[in-house]
Amino acid sequence: MFDSLPLPPHQWPSMQPGWVWLCGAGPGDPGLLTIHALNALRQADVIVYDALVQECILDWAPQAEKVYAGKRGGKPSALQRDISLSLVELARAGKRVLRLKGGDPFVFGRGGEEAQTLVQHRVPVRIIPGITAGIGGLAYAGIPATHRGVNQSVTFVTGHDQSGNVSSPNWKALAEGSQLLVIYMGMKHAAQISAALIENGRSADEPCAVVCNATMPRQQVIETTLGTMAADIEASGLEPPALLCIGRNVLMRQVLDWQGQMGGEAVRDMDPLNMDAVAAVA
Ligand code: SAH
């Protein structure tokens, strides 16, 4: 369908040989690509893509050579350097290079590192943001990232560090100050993360959701609590990619699980946070 459609009238940038466009592909659903991404897909000579990019998105660029650059454990930092340098080489060979990454390239995507290497090698770059999983994925699960009266801030956290161990942000500060925590790459370390948050004062009863394969047809959501999250993940057998979402916003899913409702499920509670009562008193 898109092959025959023109882009909407606008001064769309044209990709020049020797350039690298570093572009987010969104969390999975191809409909969440930006028009700049689509414009890039149509012009690229070569697409260097990550594991989280859906294959069907690549089908929209039949003219382009496709190079898979997903990480498969081992030595991520060495491999990352190879990827960045291969982008430099492709650009120097005069290709129009599209570097396509899941979500947003600058959110836990190492986009900054790649762009920096390109600039250091005098390769011109354009950055195209994408919808990050922590926002788009939550929306597909029916969880608003902010909800008036519930949270005035939302914090994105990575659950693991460069070597694959549990990450070491200031869990105490996060537990005390972050009203909604959205944790990327946290599934494997869910037990340690919830223990760290509970140890620092969060309630074991706090609502949590694990949003797996968000925005894709195989999306699955576990509704749980901080105290039972790790055991529920284990029992579910679900695998990454997944987001851990910790905070009362999760309760909004009881009214806003729009995907479930499309499948015929009933609304469980029209006002799960009891905001009507709060508004009536105020
Ligand atoms: N740059 C990406 C994040 C890359 S880090 C972005 O902005 O979304 C990879 C992590 O992102 C995964 O381990 C997972 O925690 C999260 N993630 C990415 N896509 C996801 C999806 N479709 N569903 C759930 N989590 C996802």
Short mmCIF file of C-alpha atoms and ligand atoms in Angstrom, two decimals:
data_model
loop_
_atom_site.label_atom_id
_atom_site.label_comp_id
_atom_site.label_asym_id
_atom_site.label_seq_id
_atom_site.Cartn_x
_atom_site.Cartn_y
_atom_site.Cartn_z
CA MET A 1 0.00 0.00 0.00
CA PHE A 2 2.72 2.49 0.95
CA ASP A 3 4.80 1.76 -2.14
CA SER A 4 2.37 3.60 -4.34
CA LEU A 5 1.48 6.41 -1.93
CA PRO A 6 3.31 9.73 -2.15
CA LEU A 7 4.43 11.25 1.12
CA PRO A 8 2.22 14.16 2.17
CA PRO A 9 3.28 17.42 0.47
CA HIS A 10 6.20 18.90 2.40
CA GLN A 11 9.88 19.65 1.83
CA TRP A 12 11.03 16.13 2.71
CA PRO A 13 14.82 15.94 2.99
CA SER A 14 16.62 13.91 0.39
CA MET A 15 19.29 11.50 1.47
CA GLN A 16 22.67 12.36 0.05
CA PRO A 17 25.39 9.81 -0.72
CA GLY A 18 27.88 9.60 2.12
CA TRP A 19 25.36 10.51 4.81
CA VAL A 20 24.14 8.38 7.70
CA TRP A 21 20.61 8.87 8.97
CA LEU A 22 20.31 7.52 12.49
CA CYS A 23 16.68 6.71 12.89
CA GLY A 24 14.29 5.25 15.46
CA ALA A 25 11.83 2.66 14.22
CA GLY A 26 9.48 2.84 17.22
CA PRO A 27 8.62 0.00 19.56
CA GLY A 28 7.38 -2.52 16.99
CA ASP A 29 4.06 -1.71 15.36
CA PRO A 30 5.11 -0.37 11.93
CA GLY A 31 2.33 2.22 12.15
CA LEU A 32 4.38 3.94 14.84
CA LEU A 33 7.18 4.88 12.45
CA THR A 34 7.58 8.57 11.73
CA ILE A 35 7.15 9.97 8.24
CA HIS A 36 10.83 10.94 8.28
CA ALA A 37 11.61 7.25 8.85
CA LEU A 38 9.41 6.25 5.93
CA ASN A 39 11.07 8.90 3.77
CA ALA A 40 14.44 7.41 4.73
CA LEU A 41 13.33 3.84 4.05
CA ARG A 42 12.43 4.84 0.52
CA GLN A 43 15.79 6.39 -0.26
CA ALA A 44 18.42 4.33 1.53
CA ASP A 45 21.01 2.28 -0.33
CA VAL A 46 21.80 0.27 2.75
CA ILE A 47 19.97 -0.27 6.05
CA VAL A 48 21.90 -1.34 9.12
CA TYR A 49 19.26 -2.55 11.57
CA ASP A 50 18.99 -3.92 15.08
CA ALA A 51 17.32 -6.99 16.53
CA LEU A 52 14.29 -5.02 17.74
CA VAL A 53 13.39 -3.70 14.28
CA GLN A 54 10.48 -5.61 12.77
CA GLU A 55 11.23 -7.36 9.47
CA CYS A 56 8.06 -6.02 7.83
CA ILE A 57 9.43 -2.48 8.18
CA LEU A 58 12.44 -3.48 6.08
CA ASP A 59 10.10 -4.74 3.37
CA TRP A 60 9.23 -1.10 2.70
CA ALA A 61 12.76 -0.59 1.37
CA PRO A 62 13.02 -3.21 -1.39
CA GLN A 63 15.82 -1.26 -3.07
CA ALA A 64 18.10 -1.28 -0.04
CA GLU A 65 20.71 -3.76 1.03
CA LYS A 66 19.95 -4.97 4.59
CA VAL A 67 22.67 -5.52 7.16
CA TYR A 68 21.75 -7.06 10.51
CA ALA A 69 23.66 -5.56 13.42
CA GLY A 70 21.85 -7.11 16.37
CA LYS A 71 23.76 -7.92 19.47
CA ARG A 72 24.09 -11.52 20.52
CA GLY A 73 25.66 -11.40 23.96
CA GLY A 74 29.43 -11.82 24.07
CA LYS A 75 31.29 -8.55 24.01
CA PRO A 76 28.81 -5.76 23.40
CA SER A 77 31.35 -2.93 23.56
CA ALA A 78 33.72 -4.42 20.96
CA LEU A 79 30.80 -5.18 18.68
CA GLN A 80 29.39 -1.69 19.14
CA ARG A 81 32.66 -0.22 17.93
CA ASP A 82 32.56 -2.49 14.88
CA ILE A 83 29.03 -1.35 14.07
CA SER A 84 29.96 2.31 14.35
CA LEU A 85 33.02 1.85 12.17
CA SER A 86 31.10 -0.11 9.56
CA LEU A 87 28.72 2.86 9.30
CA VAL A 88 31.72 5.08 8.68
CA GLU A 89 32.97 2.73 5.96
CA LEU A 90 29.60 2.51 4.23
CA ALA A 91 29.27 6.29 4.24
CA ARG A 92 32.80 6.71 2.89
CA ALA A 93 31.92 4.28 0.10
CA GLY A 94 29.31 6.82 -0.97
CA LYS A 95 26.22 4.98 0.24
CA ARG A 96 23.07 6.53 1.60
CA VAL A 97 23.08 4.77 4.94
CA LEU A 98 20.04 4.29 7.14
CA ARG A 99 20.91 3.16 10.66
CA LEU A 100 17.62 1.88 12.01
CA LYS A 101 17.19 1.17 15.70
CA GLY A 102 14.28 0.05 17.86
CA GLY A 103 12.35 2.76 19.70
CA ASP A 104 14.26 6.01 19.89
CA PRO A 105 17.97 5.93 19.02
CA PHE A 106 18.88 8.19 21.93
CA VAL A 107 16.99 6.28 24.63
CA PHE A 108 19.08 3.33 25.85
CA GLY A 109 19.94 2.78 22.20
CA ARG A 110 23.61 3.75 22.01
CA GLY A 111 22.62 6.24 19.35
CA GLY A 112 24.77 8.88 20.98
CA GLU A 113 27.85 6.69 20.73
CA GLU A 114 27.26 5.88 17.08
CA ALA A 115 26.52 9.48 16.16
CA GLN A 116 29.62 10.63 18.03
CA THR A 117 31.83 8.17 16.14
CA LEU A 118 30.35 9.33 12.85
CA VAL A 119 30.93 12.99 13.65
CA GLN A 120 34.47 12.23 14.85
CA HIS A 121 35.10 10.64 11.43
CA ARG A 122 33.57 13.68 9.69
CA VAL A 123 30.60 11.69 8.40
CA PRO A 124 27.49 13.90 8.20
CA VAL A 125 24.51 12.63 10.19
CA ARG A 126 20.82 13.31 10.55
CA ILE A 127 18.99 12.12 13.65
CA ILE A 128 15.39 10.93 13.38
CA PRO A 129 13.79 10.30 16.75
CA GLY A 130 11.37 7.44 17.25
CA ILE A 131 8.66 6.59 19.74
CA THR A 132 10.41 4.99 22.66
CA ALA A 133 9.04 1.73 24.07
CA GLY A 134 8.67 3.31 27.49
CA ILE A 135 6.03 5.67 26.17
CA GLY A 136 4.49 3.91 23.15
CA GLY A 137 4.56 0.50 24.79
CA LEU A 138 2.85 1.78 27.89
CA ALA A 139 0.17 3.44 25.77
CA TYR A 140 -0.54 0.15 24.00
CA ALA A 141 -0.90 -1.46 27.42
CA GLY A 142 -3.41 1.20 28.47
CA ILE A 143 -1.09 2.84 30.98
CA PRO A 144 -0.71 6.63 30.74
CA ALA A 145 2.87 7.67 31.48
CA THR A 146 1.52 10.62 33.41
CA HIS A 147 -1.89 11.01 34.95
CA ARG A 148 -3.00 14.20 36.62
CA GLY A 149 -3.23 13.78 40.36
CA VAL A 150 -1.15 10.60 40.30
CA ASN A 151 2.33 11.48 39.08
CA GLN A 152 4.17 14.64 38.20
CA SER A 153 7.25 12.80 36.99
CA VAL A 154 8.22 9.63 35.23
CA THR A 155 11.67 8.09 35.29
CA PHE A 156 13.23 5.87 32.65
CA VAL A 157 15.77 3.48 34.11
CA THR A 158 17.96 0.78 32.62
CA GLY A 159 17.84 -2.49 34.52
CA HIS A 160 21.25 -3.69 33.47
CA ASP A 161 24.65 -2.21 32.99
CA GLN A 162 27.22 -2.60 30.23
CA SER A 163 28.40 -5.98 31.46
CA GLY A 164 24.87 -7.37 31.77
CA ASN A 165 24.73 -7.16 35.56
CA VAL A 166 21.94 -5.43 37.42
CA SER A 167 22.41 -1.71 36.93
CA SER A 168 23.36 0.49 39.84
CA PRO A 169 21.44 3.72 39.67
CA ASN A 170 20.72 5.31 43.02
CA TRP A 171 17.85 2.96 43.93
CA LYS A 172 17.28 4.81 47.20
CA ALA A 173 16.76 8.11 45.38
CA LEU A 174 14.55 6.42 42.79
CA ALA A 175 12.50 4.66 45.45
CA GLU A 176 12.01 7.91 47.34
CA GLY A 177 11.60 10.33 44.47
CA SER A 178 10.28 8.63 41.39
CA GLN A 179 6.54 8.30 41.22
CA LEU A 180 6.47 6.13 38.11
CA LEU A 181 9.45 4.00 37.19
CA VAL A 182 9.71 2.59 33.69
CA ILE A 183 12.53 0.09 33.58
CA TYR A 184 14.07 -1.03 30.30
CA MET A 185 16.10 -4.24 30.13
CA GLY A 186 14.94 -5.13 33.62
CA MET A 187 13.28 -8.49 33.17
CA LYS A 188 16.28 -10.65 33.99
CA HIS A 189 16.98 -8.65 37.14
CA ALA A 190 13.40 -8.09 38.27
CA ALA A 191 13.97 -9.82 41.63
CA GLN A 192 16.96 -7.63 42.49
CA ILE A 193 15.23 -4.47 41.29
CA SER A 194 12.08 -5.02 43.34
CA ALA A 195 14.15 -6.00 46.38
CA ALA A 196 16.18 -2.78 46.05
CA LEU A 197 13.03 -0.66 45.78
CA ILE A 198 11.26 -2.36 48.69
CA GLU A 199 14.39 -2.14 50.83
CA ASN A 200 14.36 1.60 50.17
CA GLY A 201 10.78 2.14 51.20
CA ARG A 202 8.46 1.21 48.32
CA SER A 203 5.48 -0.90 49.27
CA ALA A 204 5.46 -4.56 48.22
CA ASP A 205 1.81 -3.96 47.28
CA GLU A 206 2.60 -1.24 44.75
CA PRO A 207 0.96 -1.93 41.39
CA CYS A 208 3.31 -3.05 38.61
CA ALA A 209 2.98 -4.17 35.04
CA VAL A 210 5.34 -6.14 32.87
CA VAL A 211 4.74 -5.18 29.25
CA CYS A 212 6.21 -7.72 26.89
CA ASN A 213 6.54 -7.33 23.10
CA ALA A 214 4.68 -4.07 23.39
CA THR A 215 2.77 -2.81 20.33
CA MET A 216 3.31 -6.09 18.50
CA PRO A 217 0.63 -8.70 17.80
CA ARG A 218 2.18 -10.90 20.49
CA GLN A 219 2.05 -8.19 23.16
CA GLN A 220 1.46 -9.60 26.63
CA VAL A 221 0.99 -7.75 29.89
CA ILE A 222 1.31 -9.13 33.39
CA GLU A 223 -0.41 -7.10 36.10
CA THR A 224 1.26 -7.68 39.41
CA THR A 225 2.73 -5.98 42.46
CA LEU A 226 6.28 -5.04 43.36
CA GLY A 227 6.48 -7.92 45.82
CA THR A 228 5.27 -10.59 43.40
CA MET A 229 6.60 -9.26 40.09
CA ALA A 230 9.69 -11.47 39.83
CA ALA A 231 7.81 -14.66 40.70
CA ASP A 232 5.05 -13.79 38.25
CA ILE A 233 7.58 -13.19 35.46
CA GLU A 234 9.20 -16.54 36.24
CA ALA A 235 5.84 -18.35 36.26
CA SER A 236 4.74 -16.70 33.00
CA GLY A 237 7.77 -17.91 31.06
CA LEU A 238 7.76 -14.60 29.17
CA GLU A 239 10.97 -13.42 27.53
CA PRO A 240 12.36 -9.96 26.75
CA PRO A 241 11.84 -7.44 25.29
CA ALA A 242 9.79 -6.18 28.18
CA LEU A 243 9.32 -3.08 30.27
CA LEU A 244 8.76 -3.07 34.00
CA CYS A 245 6.36 -0.35 34.97
CA ILE A 246 6.11 0.46 38.67
CA GLY A 247 3.57 2.90 40.03
CA ARG A 248 -0.12 3.57 40.55
CA ASN A 249 -0.60 4.60 36.90
CA VAL A 250 -0.69 0.87 36.19
CA LEU A 251 -4.18 0.73 37.74
CA MET A 252 -5.50 2.84 34.86
CA ARG A 253 -5.24 -0.28 32.73
CA GLN A 254 -8.40 -1.47 34.43
CA VAL A 255 -10.30 1.16 32.49
CA LEU A 256 -7.93 1.81 29.55
CA ASP A 257 -6.96 -1.66 28.34
CA TRP A 258 -8.20 -0.69 24.91
CA GLN A 259 -6.61 -3.66 23.19
CA GLY A 260 -8.40 -6.07 25.52
CA GLN A 261 -11.60 -4.14 24.96
CA MET A 262 -11.17 -4.49 21.18
CA GLY A 263 -10.97 -8.22 21.84
CA GLY A 264 -14.27 -8.12 23.73
CA GLU A 265 -13.04 -7.83 27.31
CA ALA A 266 -15.12 -5.78 29.72
CA VAL A 267 -13.91 -2.62 31.44
CA ARG A 268 -12.99 -3.77 34.94
CA ASP A 269 -13.33 -0.48 36.77
CA MET A 270 -14.37 2.89 35.32
CA ASP A 271 -12.43 4.86 37.96
CA PRO A 272 -9.73 2.60 39.37
CA LEU A 273 -7.82 5.44 41.04
CA ASN A 274 -10.99 6.86 42.52
CA MET A 275 -10.28 10.23 40.93
CA ASP A 276 -13.95 11.16 40.78
CA ALA A 277 -14.09 11.01 44.56
CA VAL A 278 -10.89 13.07 44.83
CA ALA A 279 -12.29 15.67 42.43
CA ALA A 280 -15.59 15.83 44.32
CA VAL A 281 -13.82 16.61 47.63
CA ALA A 282 -11.41 19.16 46.12
N1 SAH B 1 15.96 2.51 22.03
C1 SAH B 1 14.91 1.64 22.53
C2 SAH B 1 15.35 0.85 23.74
C3 SAH B 1 16.44 -0.14 23.46
S1 SAH B 1 16.95 -1.01 24.88
C4 SAH B 1 13.65 2.48 22.80
O1 SAH B 1 13.72 3.69 22.79
O2 SAH B 1 12.59 1.88 23.01
C5 SAH B 1 16.04 -2.51 24.70
C6 SAH B 1 14.95 -2.57 25.74
O3 SAH B 1 13.87 -1.71 25.37
C7 SAH B 1 14.31 -3.94 25.88
O4 SAH B 1 15.07 -4.79 26.70
C8 SAH B 1 13.00 -3.56 26.53
O5 SAH B 1 13.16 -3.26 27.89
C9 SAH B 1 12.66 -2.27 25.81
N2 SAH B 1 11.83 -2.51 24.63
C10 SAH B 1 12.09 -2.17 23.37
N3 SAH B 1 11.08 -2.51 22.55
C11 SAH B 1 10.15 -3.09 23.34
C12 SAH B 1 8.87 -3.66 23.10
N4 SAH B 1 8.33 -3.71 21.89
N5 SAH B 1 8.19 -4.17 24.16
C13 SAH B 1 8.70 -4.10 25.39
N6 SAH B 1 9.90 -3.59 25.68
C14 SAH B 1 10.62 -3.08 24.67
#
